[in-house]
Coordinates of C-alpha atoms and ligand atoms in Angstrom, one line a residue:
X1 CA 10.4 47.7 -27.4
X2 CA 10.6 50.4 -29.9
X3 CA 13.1 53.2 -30.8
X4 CA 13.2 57.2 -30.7
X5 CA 11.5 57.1 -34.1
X6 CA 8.5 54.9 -33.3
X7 CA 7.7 57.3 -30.1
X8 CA 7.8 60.3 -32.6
X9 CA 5.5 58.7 -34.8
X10 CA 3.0 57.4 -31.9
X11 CA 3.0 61.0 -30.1
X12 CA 2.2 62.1 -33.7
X13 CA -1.0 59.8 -33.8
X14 CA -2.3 60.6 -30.6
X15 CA -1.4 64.0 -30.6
X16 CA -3.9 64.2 -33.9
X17 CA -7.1 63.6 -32.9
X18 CA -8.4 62.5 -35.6
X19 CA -6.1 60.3 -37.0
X20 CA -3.4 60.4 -39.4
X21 CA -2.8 58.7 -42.0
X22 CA 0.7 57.1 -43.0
X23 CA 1.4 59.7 -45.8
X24 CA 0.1 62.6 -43.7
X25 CA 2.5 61.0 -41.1
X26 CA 5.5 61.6 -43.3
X27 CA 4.9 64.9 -43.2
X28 CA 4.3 65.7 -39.9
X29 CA 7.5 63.7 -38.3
X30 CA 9.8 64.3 -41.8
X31 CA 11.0 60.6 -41.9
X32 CA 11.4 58.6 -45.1
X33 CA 8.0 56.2 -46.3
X34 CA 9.1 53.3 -45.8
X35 CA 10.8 53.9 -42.2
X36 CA 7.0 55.3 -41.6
X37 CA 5.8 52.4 -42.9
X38 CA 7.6 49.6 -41.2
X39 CA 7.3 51.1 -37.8
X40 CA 3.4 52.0 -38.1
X41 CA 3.7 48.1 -39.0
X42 CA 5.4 47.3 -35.7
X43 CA 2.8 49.4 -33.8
X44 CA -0.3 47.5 -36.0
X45 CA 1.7 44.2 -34.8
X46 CA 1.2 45.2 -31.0
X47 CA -2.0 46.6 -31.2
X48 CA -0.8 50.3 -30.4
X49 CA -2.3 51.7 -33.4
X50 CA -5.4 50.5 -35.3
X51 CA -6.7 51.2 -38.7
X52 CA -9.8 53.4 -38.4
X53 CA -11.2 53.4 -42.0
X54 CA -10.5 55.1 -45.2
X55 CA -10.6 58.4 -46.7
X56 CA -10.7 59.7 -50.3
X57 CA -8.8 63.0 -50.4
X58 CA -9.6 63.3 -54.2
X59 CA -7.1 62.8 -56.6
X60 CA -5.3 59.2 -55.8
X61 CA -5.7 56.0 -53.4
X62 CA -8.0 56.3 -50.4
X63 CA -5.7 56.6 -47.3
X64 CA -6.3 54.3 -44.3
X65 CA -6.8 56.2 -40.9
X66 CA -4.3 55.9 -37.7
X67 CA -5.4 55.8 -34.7
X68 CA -3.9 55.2 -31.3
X69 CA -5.4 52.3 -29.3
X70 CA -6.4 53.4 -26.2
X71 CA -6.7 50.0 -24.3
X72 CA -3.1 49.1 -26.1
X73 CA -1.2 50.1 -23.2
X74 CA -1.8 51.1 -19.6
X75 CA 0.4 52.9 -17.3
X76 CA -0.2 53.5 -13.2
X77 CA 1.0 56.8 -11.9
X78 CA 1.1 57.5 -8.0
X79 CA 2.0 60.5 -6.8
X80 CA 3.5 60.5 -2.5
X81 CA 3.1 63.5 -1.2
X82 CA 3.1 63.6 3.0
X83 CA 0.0 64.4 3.4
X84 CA -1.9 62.8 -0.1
X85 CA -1.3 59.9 -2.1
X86 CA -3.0 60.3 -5.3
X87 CA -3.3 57.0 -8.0
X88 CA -4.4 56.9 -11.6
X89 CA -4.2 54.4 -14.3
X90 CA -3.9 56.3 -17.8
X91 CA -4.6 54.8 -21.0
X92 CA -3.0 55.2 -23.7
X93 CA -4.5 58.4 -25.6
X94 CA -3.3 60.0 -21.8
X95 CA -6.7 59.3 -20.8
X96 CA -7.4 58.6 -16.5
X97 CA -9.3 55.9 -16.7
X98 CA -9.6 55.2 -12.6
X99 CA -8.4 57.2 -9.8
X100 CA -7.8 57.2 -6.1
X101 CA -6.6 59.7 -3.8
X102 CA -6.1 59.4 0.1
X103 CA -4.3 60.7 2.9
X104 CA -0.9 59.3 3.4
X105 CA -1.1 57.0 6.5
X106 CA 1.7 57.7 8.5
X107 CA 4.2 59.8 5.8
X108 CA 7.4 59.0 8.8
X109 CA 6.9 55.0 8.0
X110 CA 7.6 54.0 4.7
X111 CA 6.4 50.5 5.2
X112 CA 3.0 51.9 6.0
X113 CA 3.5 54.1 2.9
X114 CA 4.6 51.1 0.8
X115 CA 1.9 48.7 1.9
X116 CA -0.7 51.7 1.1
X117 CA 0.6 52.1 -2.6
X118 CA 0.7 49.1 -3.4
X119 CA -2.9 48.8 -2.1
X120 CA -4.7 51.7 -4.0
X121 CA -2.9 50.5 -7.2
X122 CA -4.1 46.7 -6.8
X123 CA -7.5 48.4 -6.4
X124 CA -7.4 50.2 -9.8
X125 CA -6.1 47.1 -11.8
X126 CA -9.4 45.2 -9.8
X127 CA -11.9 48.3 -10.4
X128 CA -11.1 48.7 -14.1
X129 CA -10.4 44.9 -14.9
X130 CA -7.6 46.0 -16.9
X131 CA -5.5 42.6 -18.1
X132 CA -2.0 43.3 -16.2
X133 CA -0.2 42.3 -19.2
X134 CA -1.6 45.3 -20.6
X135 CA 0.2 47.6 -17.9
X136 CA 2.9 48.7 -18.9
X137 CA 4.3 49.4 -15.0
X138 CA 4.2 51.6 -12.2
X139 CA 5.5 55.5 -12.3
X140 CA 5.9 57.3 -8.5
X141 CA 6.6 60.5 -8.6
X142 CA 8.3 61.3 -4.3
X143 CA 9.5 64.1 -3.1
X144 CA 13.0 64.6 -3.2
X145 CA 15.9 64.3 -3.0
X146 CA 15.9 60.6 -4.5
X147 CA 19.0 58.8 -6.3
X148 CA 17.0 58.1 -9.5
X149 CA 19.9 55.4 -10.7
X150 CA 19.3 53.2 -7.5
X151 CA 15.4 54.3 -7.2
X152 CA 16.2 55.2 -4.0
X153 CA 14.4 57.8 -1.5
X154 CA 17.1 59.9 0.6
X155 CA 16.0 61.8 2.9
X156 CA 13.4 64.0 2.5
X157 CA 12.5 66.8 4.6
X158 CA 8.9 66.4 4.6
X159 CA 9.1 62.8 5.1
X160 CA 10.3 62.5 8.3
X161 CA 11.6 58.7 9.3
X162 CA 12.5 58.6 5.7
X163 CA 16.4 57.5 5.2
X164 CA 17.6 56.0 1.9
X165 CA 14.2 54.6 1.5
X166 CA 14.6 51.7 -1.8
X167 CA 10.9 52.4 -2.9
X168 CA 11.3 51.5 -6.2
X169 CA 13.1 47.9 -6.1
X170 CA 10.2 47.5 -2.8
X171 CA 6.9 48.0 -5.1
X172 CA 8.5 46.4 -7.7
X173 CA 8.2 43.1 -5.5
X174 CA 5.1 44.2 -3.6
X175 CA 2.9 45.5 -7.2
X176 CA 5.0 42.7 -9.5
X177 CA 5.4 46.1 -11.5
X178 CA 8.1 47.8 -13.6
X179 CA 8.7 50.8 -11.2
X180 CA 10.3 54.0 -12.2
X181 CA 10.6 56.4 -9.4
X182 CA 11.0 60.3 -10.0
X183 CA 11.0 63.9 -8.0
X184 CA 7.5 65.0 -7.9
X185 CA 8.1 68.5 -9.5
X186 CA 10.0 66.6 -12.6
X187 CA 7.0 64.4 -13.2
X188 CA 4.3 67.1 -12.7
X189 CA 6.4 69.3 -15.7
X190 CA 6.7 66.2 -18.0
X191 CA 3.0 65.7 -17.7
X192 CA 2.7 68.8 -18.9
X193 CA 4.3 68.7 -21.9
X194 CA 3.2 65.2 -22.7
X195 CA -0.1 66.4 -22.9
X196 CA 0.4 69.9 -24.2
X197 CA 2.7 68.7 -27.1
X198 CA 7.1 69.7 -27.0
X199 CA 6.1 71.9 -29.6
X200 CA 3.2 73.8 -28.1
X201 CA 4.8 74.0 -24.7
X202 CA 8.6 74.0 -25.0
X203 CA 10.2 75.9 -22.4
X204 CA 8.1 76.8 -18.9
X205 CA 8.8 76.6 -15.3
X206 CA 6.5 74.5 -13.2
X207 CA 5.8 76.0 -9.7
X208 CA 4.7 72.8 -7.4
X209 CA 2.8 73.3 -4.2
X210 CA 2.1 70.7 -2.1
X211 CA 3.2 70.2 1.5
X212 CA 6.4 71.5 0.5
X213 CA 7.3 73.8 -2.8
X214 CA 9.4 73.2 -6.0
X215 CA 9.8 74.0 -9.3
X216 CA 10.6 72.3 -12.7
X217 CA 12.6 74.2 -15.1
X218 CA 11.5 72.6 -18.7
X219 CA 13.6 74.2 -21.7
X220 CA 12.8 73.4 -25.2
X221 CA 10.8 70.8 -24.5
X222 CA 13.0 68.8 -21.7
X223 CA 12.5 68.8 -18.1
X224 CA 15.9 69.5 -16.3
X225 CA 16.7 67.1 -14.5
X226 CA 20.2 68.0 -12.7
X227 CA 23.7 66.0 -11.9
X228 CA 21.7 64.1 -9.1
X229 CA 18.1 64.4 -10.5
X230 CA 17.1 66.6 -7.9
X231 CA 16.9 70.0 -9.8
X232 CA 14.2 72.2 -8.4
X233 CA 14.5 72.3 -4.9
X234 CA 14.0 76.0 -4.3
X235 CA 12.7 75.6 -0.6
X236 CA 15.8 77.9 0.7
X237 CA 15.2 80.7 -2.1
X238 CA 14.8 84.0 -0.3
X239 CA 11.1 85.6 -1.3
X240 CA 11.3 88.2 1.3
X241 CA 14.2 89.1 3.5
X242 CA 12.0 90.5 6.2
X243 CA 10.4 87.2 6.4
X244 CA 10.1 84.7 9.1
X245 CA 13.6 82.9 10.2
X246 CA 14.2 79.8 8.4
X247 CA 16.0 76.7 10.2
X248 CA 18.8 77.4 6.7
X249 CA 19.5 80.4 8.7
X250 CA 18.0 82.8 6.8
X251 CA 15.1 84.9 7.0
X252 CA 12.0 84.4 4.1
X253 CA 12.9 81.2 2.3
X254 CA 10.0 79.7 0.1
X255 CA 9.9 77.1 2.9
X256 CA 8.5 79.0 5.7
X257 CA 6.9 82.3 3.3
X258 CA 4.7 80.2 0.6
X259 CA 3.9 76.4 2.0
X260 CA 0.7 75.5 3.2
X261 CA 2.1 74.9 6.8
X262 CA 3.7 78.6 6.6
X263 CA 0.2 80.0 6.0
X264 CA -1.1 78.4 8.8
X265 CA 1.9 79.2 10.8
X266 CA 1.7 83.0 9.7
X267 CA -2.7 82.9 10.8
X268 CA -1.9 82.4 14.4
X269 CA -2.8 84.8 16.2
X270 CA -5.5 87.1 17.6
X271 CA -9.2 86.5 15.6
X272 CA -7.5 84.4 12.9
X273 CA -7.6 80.5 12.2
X274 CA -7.6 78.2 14.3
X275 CA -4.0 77.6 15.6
X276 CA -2.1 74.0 15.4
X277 CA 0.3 72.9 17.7
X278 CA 3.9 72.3 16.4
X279 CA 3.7 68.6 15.9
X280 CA 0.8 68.2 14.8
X281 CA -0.1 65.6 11.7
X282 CA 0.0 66.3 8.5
X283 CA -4.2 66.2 8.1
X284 CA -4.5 69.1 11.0
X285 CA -2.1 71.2 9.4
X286 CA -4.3 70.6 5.8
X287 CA -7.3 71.3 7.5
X288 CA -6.2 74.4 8.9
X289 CA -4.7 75.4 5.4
X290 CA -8.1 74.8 3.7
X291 CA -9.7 76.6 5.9
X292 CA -7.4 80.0 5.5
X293 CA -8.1 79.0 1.5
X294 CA -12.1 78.5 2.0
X295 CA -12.3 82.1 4.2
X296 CA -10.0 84.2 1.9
X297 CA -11.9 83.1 -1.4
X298 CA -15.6 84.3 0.8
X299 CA -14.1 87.3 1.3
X300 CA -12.3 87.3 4.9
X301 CA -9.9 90.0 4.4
X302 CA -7.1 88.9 6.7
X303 CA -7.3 85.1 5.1
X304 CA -7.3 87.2 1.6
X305 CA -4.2 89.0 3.2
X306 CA -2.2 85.9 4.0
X307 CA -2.6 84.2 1.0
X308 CA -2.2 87.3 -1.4
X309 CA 1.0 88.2 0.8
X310 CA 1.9 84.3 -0.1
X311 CA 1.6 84.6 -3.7
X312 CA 3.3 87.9 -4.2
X313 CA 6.2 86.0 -2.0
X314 CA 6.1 83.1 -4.8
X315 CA 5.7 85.7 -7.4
X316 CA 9.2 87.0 -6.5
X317 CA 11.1 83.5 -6.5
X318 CA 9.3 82.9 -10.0
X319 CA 10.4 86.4 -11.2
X320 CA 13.7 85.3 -10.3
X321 CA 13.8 81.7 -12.3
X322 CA 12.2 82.9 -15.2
X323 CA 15.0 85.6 -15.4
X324 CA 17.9 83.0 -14.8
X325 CA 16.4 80.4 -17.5
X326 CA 15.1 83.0 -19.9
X327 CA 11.3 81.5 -19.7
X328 CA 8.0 83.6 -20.1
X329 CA 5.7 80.8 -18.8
X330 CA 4.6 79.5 -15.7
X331 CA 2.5 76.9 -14.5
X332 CA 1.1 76.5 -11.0
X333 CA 0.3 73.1 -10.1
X334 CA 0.4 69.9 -7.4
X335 CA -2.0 68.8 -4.7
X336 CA -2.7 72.1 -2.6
X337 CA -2.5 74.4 -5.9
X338 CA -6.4 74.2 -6.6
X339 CA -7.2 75.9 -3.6
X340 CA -5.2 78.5 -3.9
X341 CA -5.8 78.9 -7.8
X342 CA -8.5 81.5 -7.2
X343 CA -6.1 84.0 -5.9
X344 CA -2.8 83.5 -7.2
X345 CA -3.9 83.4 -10.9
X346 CA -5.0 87.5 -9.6
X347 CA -2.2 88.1 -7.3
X348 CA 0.7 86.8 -9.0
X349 CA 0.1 88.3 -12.6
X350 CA -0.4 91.7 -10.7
X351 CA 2.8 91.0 -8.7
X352 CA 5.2 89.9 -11.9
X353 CA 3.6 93.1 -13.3
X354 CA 4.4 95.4 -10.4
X355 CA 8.1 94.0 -10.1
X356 CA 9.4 92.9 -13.5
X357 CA 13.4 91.8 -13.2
X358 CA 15.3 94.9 -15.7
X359 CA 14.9 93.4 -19.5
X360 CA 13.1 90.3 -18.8
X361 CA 10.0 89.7 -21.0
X362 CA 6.4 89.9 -19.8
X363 CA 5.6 86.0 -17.7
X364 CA 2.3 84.3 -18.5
X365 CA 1.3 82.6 -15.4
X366 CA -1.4 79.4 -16.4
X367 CA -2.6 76.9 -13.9
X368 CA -2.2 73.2 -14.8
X369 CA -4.6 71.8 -17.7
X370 CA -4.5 68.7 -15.6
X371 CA -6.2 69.1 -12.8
X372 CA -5.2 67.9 -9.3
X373 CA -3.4 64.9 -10.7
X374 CA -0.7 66.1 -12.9
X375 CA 2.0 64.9 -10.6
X376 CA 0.3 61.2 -10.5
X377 CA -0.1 61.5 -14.4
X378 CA 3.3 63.0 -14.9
X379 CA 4.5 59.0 -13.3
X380 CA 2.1 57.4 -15.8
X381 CA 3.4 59.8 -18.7
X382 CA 6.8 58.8 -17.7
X383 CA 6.3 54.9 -18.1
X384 CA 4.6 55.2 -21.2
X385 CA 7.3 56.9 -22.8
X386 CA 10.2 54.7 -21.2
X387 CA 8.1 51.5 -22.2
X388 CA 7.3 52.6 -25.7
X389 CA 10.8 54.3 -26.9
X390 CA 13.2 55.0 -24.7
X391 CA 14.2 58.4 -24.7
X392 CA 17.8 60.2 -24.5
X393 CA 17.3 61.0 -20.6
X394 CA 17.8 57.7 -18.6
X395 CA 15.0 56.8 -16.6
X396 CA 15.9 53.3 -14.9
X397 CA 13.0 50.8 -15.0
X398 CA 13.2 47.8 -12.2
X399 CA 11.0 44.7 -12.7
Ligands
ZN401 ZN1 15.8 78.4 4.4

């Protein structure tokens, strides 16, 4: 359904607030009347839009109001991260309208993983009683790397037992959903600037924390995506050469300086955390990570240590992108970010500060406006803007 133009002029509406109406629409998306016109039709037609009343703005005819229909369309984003699996269904105004979050059973079997997902969304289309021809599909946003064309998971390495996993083309069948799968990072970043607006948030990187790290390089209002979709894996980017060995060979990659399992890793030791065994599941090593997070915030000094020692380590790799893409923005989000917020939005401003890169402009570091579920919103976003105008990226839609 729909065209380039007619997703302009609905992310005009809803952006708005208040409405627009179709000659205040001209203006603000610089296409001719009657194009306006006709399409605002087409969205009228398929109850997108409604007609919220008139206004007199003086001098000539009263102008009818736009608005966007919430309940017009639905779109359910989930969001796979080994140790979380968050859901949401998102209305149309961008709105969550139900969520669910739990731990991943089993992240190393993607049946379980499957059979899980496609549980927790059947249980927000129940909850809300949200007609399924309404739904406009399913958005999973997986770590990577994935084959976006083929919807495929490869082989990720925090998902052990995963090997060319086809997720998308399997909760297709299991949800009866259009699926779109995409990298985690990518769809955290695209929620941002769905929400935020191209214009008001046009070029940023994304820093991702979750069991493992990444980051989404957005320019000018387009997420990067890559030649195989994968762009943003920065796990083997060197934050501190005196760091711990990494199995890449080197010494101080983001993957073992700046993950939630690295803290934990680095706390062993005399009077700190509790230690967990190597091997250990996903939810120990989560528990032990919020527990570093929970003592540094009340004021342990060596927790406070760790952590601030982490962010400075992420504050280098993010010094580092923002000189190579030219950005002066970056925003922290993903499932372990909010307990970490607290410090980093101190230590890394302080570090960026301490350290800038020779000629590089002054970065302003922002935590997500959306919360612990910008990843799973970023999958919802995603549909929504494939099912309502197709944009110039290919995103591959399987139903
Ligand atoms: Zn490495």
């Amino acid at each position: 359904m729909g065209d380039f133009n007619q997703t302009v002029i609905l992310d005009a509406i809803r952006r708005s607030g208040q409405g627009l109406s179709r000659v205040e629409l001209v203006g603000a998306v610089g296409l001719a009347p009657q194009t306006v016109s006709n399409i605002v039709r087409r969205l009228l037609d398929a109850g997108l839009v409604t007609e919220a009343g008139k206004t007199s703005g003086g001098a000539g005819k009263p102008r009818t109001t736009l608005r966007v229909h919430a309940a017009g369309s639905y779109a359910v984003g989930v969001q796979l991260d080994p140790a979380v699996t968050t859901s949401v269904l998102l209305d149309l105004m961008g709105n969550v309208v139900a969520r669910r979050i739990a731990d991943t059973p089993h992240g190393n079997n993607p049946a379980q993983v499957l059979t899980a997902i496609t549980s927790q969304v059947a249980s927000l289309l129940t909850e809300t009683g949200v007609d399924r021809g309404r739904v406009a599909g399913l958005g999973v946003a997986t770590p990577g790397p994935i084959d976006r064309e083929s919807g495929t998971v490869l082989d990720p390495p925090n998902l052990p037992g995963w090997h060319r996993v086809p997720l998308r083309s399997g909760l297709a069948s299991s949800t009866g959903l259009p699926v779109l799968i995409e990298k985690d990072v990518s769809a955290a970043a695209a929620a941002e600037i769905w929400v935020s607006g191209r214009r008001s948030t046009p070029s940023f990187l994304f820093v991702y924390i979750g069991t493992g790290i990444g980051c989404a390089v957005a320019l000018d209002g387009e997420v990067l995506h890559g030649v195989s979709g994968n762009a943003g894996e920065i796990g083997h980017l060197v934050t501190d050469a005196s760091g711990p060995e990494c199995s890449c060979g080197q010494r101080g990659c983001v993957a073992v300086t700046c993950t939630p399992r690295s803290l934990v890793r680095a706390a062993h030791g005399p009077g700190s955390a509790p230690a967990v065994p190597p091997g250990a599941p996903d939810s120990a090593i989560t528990a032990a990570f919020l527990d570093i997070c929970r003592s540094a915030v009340s004021g342990d000094e060596a927790a406070a240590r760790l952590v601030d020692r982490a962010a400075v380590r992420t504050a280098n790799a993010v010094a580092t992108l923002a000189a190579v893409y030219d950005v002066d923005r970056v925003i922290f989000g993903g499932p372990f970010w909010s307990p970490l917020s607290a410090r980093y939005l101190a230590a890394v401003p302080a570090a960026l500060a301490d350290r800038p890169v020779p000629g590089s402009r002054p970065i302003e570091v922002s935590a997500t406006v959306l919360g612990e579920d910008v990843t799973a919103v970023g999958a919802a976003c995603l549909v929504l803007d494939r099912a309502l105008g197709p944009r110039r990226e290919r995103l591959l839609l399987e139903g």
